[in-house]
Amino acid sequence: MAEDKEVSDTTITPLISGTIIKCSEATNETLATQRKVLGKLLEIESKLSAIYSTDVALNECIKSALERSATLKERVNKLSNYIETIENRVIGIGQMVLNDSIFAKP
């Protein structure tokens, strides 16, 4: 039995040491992979942040353009109404002139 123990100790110790070394190497590889993945995730986050900022800026531009468009539409409507009023006055003046010329005594 004592002989089995000695063989067992001399056999098991290198196996344990080898296993620990392999686990350590695997852990280092895992950490390296995690660092690479984290680096890529940070790149993606940076790009998404830039896209979000651009999106916010574009939304502000669109909002401003819509407000200006509404203002321009109001101005065009007022101008259209003003032109229509002038047209009606010109038509009225034309009718008065025509009436005066028809009913005028020679």
XYZ file of N, CA and C in Angstrom:
318
model
N 0.808 -1.176 0.000
C 0.000 0.000 0.000
C 0.858 1.249 0.000
N 1.903 1.224 0.758
C 2.782 2.377 0.824
C 3.366 2.641 -0.553
N 3.664 1.566 -1.246
C 4.213 1.717 -2.586
C 3.203 2.381 -3.515
N 1.937 2.039 -3.416
C 0.890 2.653 -4.217
C 0.782 4.142 -3.939
N 0.953 4.505 -2.667
C 0.844 5.909 -2.280
C 1.975 6.706 -2.896
N 3.182 6.159 -2.847
C 4.322 6.873 -3.428
C 4.118 7.043 -4.933
N 3.699 6.030 -5.604
C 3.467 6.108 -7.041
C 2.349 7.100 -7.304
N 1.369 7.051 -6.496
C 0.223 7.929 -6.650
C 0.648 9.385 -6.460
N 1.433 9.667 -5.404
C 1.871 11.041 -5.146
C 2.747 11.557 -6.275
N 3.657 10.758 -6.736
C 4.574 11.208 -7.787
C 3.846 11.346 -9.119
N 2.784 10.616 -9.301
C 2.011 10.707 -10.544
C 1.016 11.858 -10.482
N 0.359 12.025 -9.367
C -0.710 13.022 -9.222
C -0.154 14.442 -9.180
N 0.942 14.668 -8.507
C 1.475 16.025 -8.369
C 1.760 16.668 -9.728
N 2.440 15.997 -10.654
C 2.651 16.627 -11.971
C 1.346 16.820 -12.733
N 0.415 15.893 -12.547
C -0.882 16.047 -13.219
C -1.611 17.290 -12.711
N -1.589 17.460 -11.399
C -2.237 18.638 -10.806
C -1.537 19.906 -11.287
N -0.219 19.892 -11.248
C 0.546 21.059 -11.710
C 0.241 21.350 -13.177
N 0.198 20.305 -13.998
C -0.110 20.479 -15.432
C -1.504 21.028 -15.635
N -2.431 20.527 -14.844
C -3.811 20.993 -14.943
C -3.903 22.462 -14.549
N -3.218 22.824 -13.472
C -3.219 24.219 -13.025
C -2.626 25.127 -14.105
N -1.536 24.689 -14.713
C -0.900 25.478 -15.787
C -1.853 25.624 -16.970
N -2.494 24.511 -17.355
C -3.425 24.571 -18.481
C -4.622 25.468 -18.162
N -5.128 25.379 -16.934
C -6.238 26.248 -16.522
C -5.804 27.710 -16.546
N -4.592 27.968 -16.087
C -4.054 29.323 -16.086
C -3.937 29.853 -17.512
N -3.425 29.015 -18.431
C -3.313 29.411 -19.835
C -4.688 29.675 -20.438
N -5.624 28.799 -20.131
C -6.986 28.969 -20.644
C -7.605 30.254 -20.095
N -7.357 30.524 -18.818
C -7.869 31.751 -18.211
C -7.267 32.973 -18.895
N -5.965 32.939 -19.160
C -5.311 34.053 -19.854
C -5.881 34.246 -21.258
N -6.118 33.147 -21.970
C -6.714 33.237 -23.302
C -8.123 33.820 -23.224
N -8.884 33.372 -22.223
C -10.238 33.884 -22.034
C -10.211 35.377 -21.744
N -9.297 35.796 -20.883
C -9.179 37.225 -20.564
C -8.783 38.031 -21.794
N -7.884 37.504 -22.591
C -7.473 38.194 -23.821
C -8.659 38.326 -24.778
N -9.425 37.267 -24.903
C -10.611 37.297 -25.765
C -11.634 38.305 -25.234
N -11.832 38.317 -23.919
C -12.763 39.257 -23.317
C -12.320 40.699 -23.567
N -10.994 40.951 -23.491
C -10.475 42.298 -23.765
C -10.763 42.706 -25.211
N -10.562 41.760 -26.150
C -10.841 42.047 -27.560
C -12.324 42.357 -27.761
N -13.173 41.531 -27.161
C -14.616 41.722 -27.281
C -15.013 43.068 -26.671
N -14.466 43.378 -25.513
C -14.763 44.650 -24.860
C -14.323 45.817 -25.738
N -13.156 45.701 -26.364
C -12.677 46.736 -27.277
C -13.637 46.943 -28.433
N -14.114 45.849 -29.014
C -15.081 45.938 -30.120
C -16.391 46.552 -29.644
N -16.839 46.163 -28.456
C -18.070 46.726 -27.908
C -17.940 48.230 -27.673
N -16.772 48.664 -27.213
C -16.536 50.093 -27.012
C -16.551 50.834 -28.349
N -15.989 50.225 -29.392
C -16.029 50.824 -30.732
C -17.472 50.959 -31.202
N -18.243 49.890 -31.017
C -19.654 49.903 -31.425
C -20.410 50.967 -30.646
N -20.174 51.042 -29.348
C -20.846 52.043 -28.514
C -20.513 53.450 -28.999
N -19.272 53.689 -29.341
C -18.843 54.994 -29.837
C -19.561 55.333 -31.147
N -19.637 54.352 -32.040
C -20.320 54.578 -33.319
C -21.810 54.809 -33.115
N -22.415 54.048 -32.224
C -23.838 54.238 -31.936
C -24.098 55.604 -31.313
N -23.194 56.031 -30.458
C -23.320 57.351 -29.847
C -23.250 58.440 -30.910
N -22.339 58.288 -31.861
C -22.222 59.258 -32.957
C -23.489 59.255 -33.814
N -24.008 58.059 -34.084
C -25.251 57.955 -34.861
C -26.396 58.621 -34.109
N -26.485 58.392 -32.810
C -27.540 58.995 -32.005
C -27.431 60.520 -32.029
N -26.213 61.030 -31.873
C -26.009 62.476 -31.897
C -26.422 63.061 -33.242
N -26.066 62.367 -34.318
C -26.452 62.818 -35.654
C -27.964 62.789 -35.803
N -28.587 61.745 -35.287
C -30.042 61.613 -35.359
C -30.719 62.757 -34.614
N -30.215 63.092 -33.433
C -30.785 64.189 -32.649
C -30.637 65.499 -33.424
N -29.455 65.723 -34.001
C -29.220 66.946 -34.769
C -30.144 67.020 -35.984
N -30.305 65.885 -36.670
C -31.208 65.858 -37.823
C -32.652 66.132 -37.417
N -33.074 65.571 -36.304
C -34.434 65.820 -35.817
C -34.641 67.296 -35.514
N -33.627 67.950 -34.940
C -33.716 69.378 -34.657
C -33.823 70.175 -35.964
N -33.028 69.778 -36.961
C -33.085 70.450 -38.265
C -34.466 70.288 -38.901
N -34.984 69.064 -38.838
C -36.312 68.797 -39.405
C -37.371 69.612 -38.674
N -37.288 69.648 -37.362
C -38.250 70.422 -36.564
C -38.193 71.901 -36.952
N -36.990 72.425 -37.069
C -36.809 73.820 -37.451
C -37.352 74.069 -38.859
N -37.064 73.155 -39.775
C -37.554 73.302 -41.150
C -39.074 73.277 -41.198
N -39.689 72.406 -40.412
C -41.152 72.340 -40.366
C -41.745 73.627 -39.804
N -41.101 74.177 -38.780
C -41.576 75.444 -38.218
C -41.467 76.561 -39.252
N -40.317 76.614 -39.955
C -40.141 77.638 -40.995
C -41.139 77.427 -42.129
N -41.401 76.174 -42.451
C -42.362 75.864 -43.507
C -43.757 76.360 -43.121
N -44.125 76.141 -41.872
C -45.435 76.607 -41.403
C -45.504 78.131 -41.468
N -44.417 78.795 -41.075
C -44.374 80.252 -41.134
C -44.477 80.732 -42.579
N -43.739 80.085 -43.472
C -43.812 80.452 -44.888
C -45.208 80.214 -45.450
N -45.824 79.123 -45.032
C -47.175 78.823 -45.508
C -48.142 79.917 -45.066
N -48.006 80.372 -43.825
C -48.855 81.466 -43.339
C -48.627 82.720 -44.162
N -47.359 83.034 -44.436
C -47.044 84.224 -45.230
C -47.604 84.118 -46.641
N -47.475 82.934 -47.246
C -48.009 82.730 -48.593
C -49.527 82.895 -48.579
N -50.201 82.363 -47.570
C -51.657 82.518 -47.465
C -52.047 83.985 -47.326
N -51.319 84.731 -46.485
C -51.620 86.156 -46.322
C -51.395 86.908 -47.631
N -50.295 86.590 -48.310
C -49.999 87.234 -49.586
C -51.063 86.887 -50.621
N -51.485 85.641 -50.639
C -52.530 85.208 -51.560
C -53.825 85.970 -51.291
N -54.171 86.106 -50.027
C -55.383 86.864 -49.662
C -55.251 88.325 -50.079
N -54.086 88.893 -49.890
C -53.837 90.283 -50.256
C -53.970 90.459 -51.770
N -53.390 89.511 -52.531
C -53.487 89.567 -53.999
C -54.939 89.433 -54.432
N -55.680 88.561 -53.788
C -57.089 88.381 -54.118
C -57.871 89.668 -53.842
N -57.565 90.332 -52.744
C -58.222 91.601 -52.414
C -57.925 92.643 -53.489
N -56.657 92.719 -53.913
C -56.265 93.671 -54.957
C -56.985 93.344 -56.270
N -57.054 92.047 -56.595
C -57.755 91.640 -57.815
C -59.214 92.077 -57.769
N -59.846 91.862 -56.625
C -61.256 92.249 -56.476
C -61.414 93.762 -56.610
N -60.500 94.526 -56.061
C -60.571 95.988 -56.186
C -60.385 96.420 -57.634
N -59.426 95.792 -58.329
C -59.195 96.128 -59.743
C -60.432 95.798 -60.563
N -61.031 94.638 -60.285
C -62.257 94.251 -60.996
C -63.359 95.269 -60.699
N -63.477 95.658 -59.435
C -64.491 96.655 -59.055
C -64.265 97.989 -59.751
N -63.032 98.431 -59.807
C -62.701 99.696 -60.465
C -62.997 99.577 -61.965
N -62.619 98.431 -62.542
C -62.889 98.196 -63.962
C -64.376 98.249 -64.257
N -65.191 97.670 -63.397
C -66.641 97.687 -63.596
C -67.175 99.114 -63.476
N -66.651 99.855 -62.534
C -67.092 101.247 -62.368
C -66.737 102.057 -63.620
N -65.540 101.884 -64.122
C -65.119 102.600 -65.333
C -65.989 102.192 -66.499
N -66.233 100.888 -66.630
C -67.069 100.390 -67.725
C -68.484 100.960 -67.607
N -69.054 100.937 -66.400
C -70.383 101.483 -66.173
C -70.438 102.970 -66.498
N -69.414 103.664 -66.078
C -69.377 105.108 -66.351
C -69.317 105.364 -67.853
N -68.556 104.528 -68.577
C -68.422 104.750 -70.005
C -69.689 104.347 -70.755
N -70.402 103.341 -70.230
C -71.646 102.904 -70.896
C -72.738 103.939 -70.664
N -72.823 104.398 -69.438
C -73.923 105.298 -69.102
C -73.537 106.764 -69.267
N -72.370 107.024 -69.723
C -71.958 108.412 -69.893
C -72.731 109.077 -71.035
N -73.062 110.303 -70.865
C -73.819 111.031 -71.903
C -72.805 111.732 -72.798
N -73.044 111.628 -74.098
C -72.109 112.268 -75.020
C -72.216 113.769 -75.057
